[in-house]
Amino acid sequence: MTFQVGDRVRVVFVITRFHCTSLQYRAGSVTARLEPAEGLAQVIYEVNLGDQYPRRYFAERHLKRDKPNASTQEQP
């Protein structure tokens, strides 16, 4: 599943070494897509999760497409 800039996504998994656990299940929008290049083995998405977390970076497997009317803290 690939995402385009502007798609609504939800964080389904976080690596606590890089992100705090409060980011899990938060919804946001994709603001950039970083293609694999030297130093990057996979596609990385820049996601805007709101005012407190304006730019966070996630691998594709850590995101899923968000439902239009889902609450911000809803858990699957």
PDB file of C-alpha atoms in Angstrom:
ATOM      1  CA  MET A   1       0.000   0.000   0.000  1.00  0.00           C
ATOM      2  CA  THR A   2       1.537   3.305  -1.023  1.00  0.00           C
ATOM      3  CA  PHE A   3       0.489   6.710   0.191  1.00  0.00           C
ATOM      4  CA  GLN A   4       0.443   9.995  -1.702  1.00  0.00           C
ATOM      5  CA  VAL A   5       1.082  13.473  -0.330  1.00  0.00           C
ATOM      6  CA  GLY A   6      -2.137  14.666   1.311  1.00  0.00           C
ATOM      7  CA  ASP A   7      -3.431  11.193   2.284  1.00  0.00           C
ATOM      8  CA  ARG A   8      -4.856  10.836   5.813  1.00  0.00           C
ATOM      9  CA  VAL A   9      -2.984   8.118   7.719  1.00  0.00           C
ATOM     10  CA  ARG A  10      -2.914   6.666  11.219  1.00  0.00           C
ATOM     11  CA  VAL A  11       0.214   5.509  13.069  1.00  0.00           C
ATOM     12  CA  VAL A  12      -0.265   1.830  13.949  1.00  0.00           C
ATOM     13  CA  PHE A  13       3.208   1.016  15.274  1.00  0.00           C
ATOM     14  CA  VAL A  14       6.021   3.087  16.797  1.00  0.00           C
ATOM     15  CA  ILE A  15       9.587   2.205  17.655  1.00  0.00           C
ATOM     16  CA  THR A  16       9.974   3.677  21.137  1.00  0.00           C
ATOM     17  CA  ARG A  17      13.669   4.228  20.539  1.00  0.00           C
ATOM     18  CA  PHE A  18      12.785   6.909  17.955  1.00  0.00           C
ATOM     19  CA  HIS A  19       9.248   8.050  18.883  1.00  0.00           C
ATOM     20  CA  CYS A  20       7.291   8.355  22.118  1.00  0.00           C
ATOM     21  CA  THR A  21       4.416   5.912  22.616  1.00  0.00           C
ATOM     22  CA  SER A  22       1.892   8.763  22.647  1.00  0.00           C
ATOM     23  CA  LEU A  23       2.226   8.896  18.842  1.00  0.00           C
ATOM     24  CA  GLN A  24       0.694   5.446  18.421  1.00  0.00           C
ATOM     25  CA  TYR A  25      -2.855   5.539  16.969  1.00  0.00           C
ATOM     26  CA  ARG A  26      -2.599   9.274  16.154  1.00  0.00           C
ATOM     27  CA  ALA A  27      -3.924  10.465  12.809  1.00  0.00           C
ATOM     28  CA  GLY A  28      -2.240  12.896  10.460  1.00  0.00           C
ATOM     29  CA  SER A  29      -1.560  13.658   6.835  1.00  0.00           C
ATOM     30  CA  VAL A  30       1.358  12.726   4.610  1.00  0.00           C
ATOM     31  CA  THR A  31       3.391  15.831   3.755  1.00  0.00           C
ATOM     32  CA  ALA A  32       6.332  14.244   1.899  1.00  0.00           C
ATOM     33  CA  ARG A  33       7.534  10.937   0.516  1.00  0.00           C
ATOM     34  CA  LEU A  34      11.263  10.141   0.672  1.00  0.00           C
ATOM     35  CA  GLU A  35      12.286   7.595  -1.952  1.00  0.00           C
ATOM     36  CA  PRO A  36      14.946   4.952  -1.262  1.00  0.00           C
ATOM     37  CA  ALA A  37      18.410   6.324  -1.991  1.00  0.00           C
ATOM     38  CA  GLU A  38      21.862   6.072  -0.504  1.00  0.00           C
ATOM     39  CA  GLY A  39      21.302   5.567   3.214  1.00  0.00           C
ATOM     40  CA  LEU A  40      17.565   4.774   2.881  1.00  0.00           C
ATOM     41  CA  ALA A  41      16.548   1.175   2.288  1.00  0.00           C
ATOM     42  CA  GLN A  42      12.799   1.827   2.021  1.00  0.00           C
ATOM     43  CA  VAL A  43      10.239   4.544   1.373  1.00  0.00           C
ATOM     44  CA  ILE A  44       9.887   6.907   4.345  1.00  0.00           C
ATOM     45  CA  TYR A  45       6.874   9.180   4.828  1.00  0.00           C
ATOM     46  CA  GLU A  46       6.895  12.553   6.544  1.00  0.00           C
ATOM     47  CA  VAL A  47       3.634  12.826   8.499  1.00  0.00           C
ATOM     48  CA  ASN A  48       2.129  15.928  10.119  1.00  0.00           C
ATOM     49  CA  LEU A  49       0.465  14.783  13.363  1.00  0.00           C
ATOM     50  CA  GLY A  50      -0.693  18.222  14.498  1.00  0.00           C
ATOM     51  CA  ASP A  51       0.738  21.242  16.303  1.00  0.00           C
ATOM     52  CA  GLN A  52       2.724  19.304  18.892  1.00  0.00           C
ATOM     53  CA  TYR A  53       4.241  16.893  16.338  1.00  0.00           C
ATOM     54  CA  PRO A  54       4.483  18.836  13.051  1.00  0.00           C
ATOM     55  CA  ARG A  55       6.939  16.508  11.291  1.00  0.00           C
ATOM     56  CA  ARG A  56       7.560  12.865  12.088  1.00  0.00           C
ATOM     57  CA  TYR A  57       9.025  10.195   9.826  1.00  0.00           C
ATOM     58  CA  PHE A  58       7.646   6.669   9.483  1.00  0.00           C
ATOM     59  CA  ALA A  59       8.215   3.627   7.306  1.00  0.00           C
ATOM     60  CA  GLU A  60       5.235   2.485   5.265  1.00  0.00           C
ATOM     61  CA  ARG A  61       4.608  -0.569   7.448  1.00  0.00           C
ATOM     62  CA  HIS A  62       4.032   1.687  10.487  1.00  0.00           C
ATOM     63  CA  LEU A  63       1.094   3.499   8.867  1.00  0.00           C
ATOM     64  CA  LYS A  64      -2.373   2.640   7.619  1.00  0.00           C
ATOM     65  CA  ARG A  65      -4.938   4.659   5.703  1.00  0.00           C
ATOM     66  CA  ASP A  66      -7.191   6.565   8.105  1.00  0.00           C
ATOM     67  CA  LYS A  67     -10.975   6.441   8.090  1.00  0.00           C
ATOM     68  CA  PRO A  68     -12.521   9.876   7.417  1.00  0.00           C
ATOM     69  CA  ASN A  69     -14.539  10.147  10.672  1.00  0.00           C
ATOM     70  CA  ALA A  70     -12.228   8.302  13.094  1.00  0.00           C
ATOM     71  CA  SER A  71     -11.338   9.942  16.406  1.00  0.00           C
ATOM     72  CA  THR A  72      -7.722  11.013  17.039  1.00  0.00           C
ATOM     73  CA  GLN A  73      -7.120   8.621  19.950  1.00  0.00           C
ATOM     74  CA  GLU A  74      -9.201   5.670  18.702  1.00  0.00           C
ATOM     75  CA  GLN A  75      -7.458   2.326  19.030  1.00  0.00           C
ATOM     76  CA  PRO A  76      -8.106  -0.563  16.610  1.00  0.00           C
TER      77      PRO A  76
END
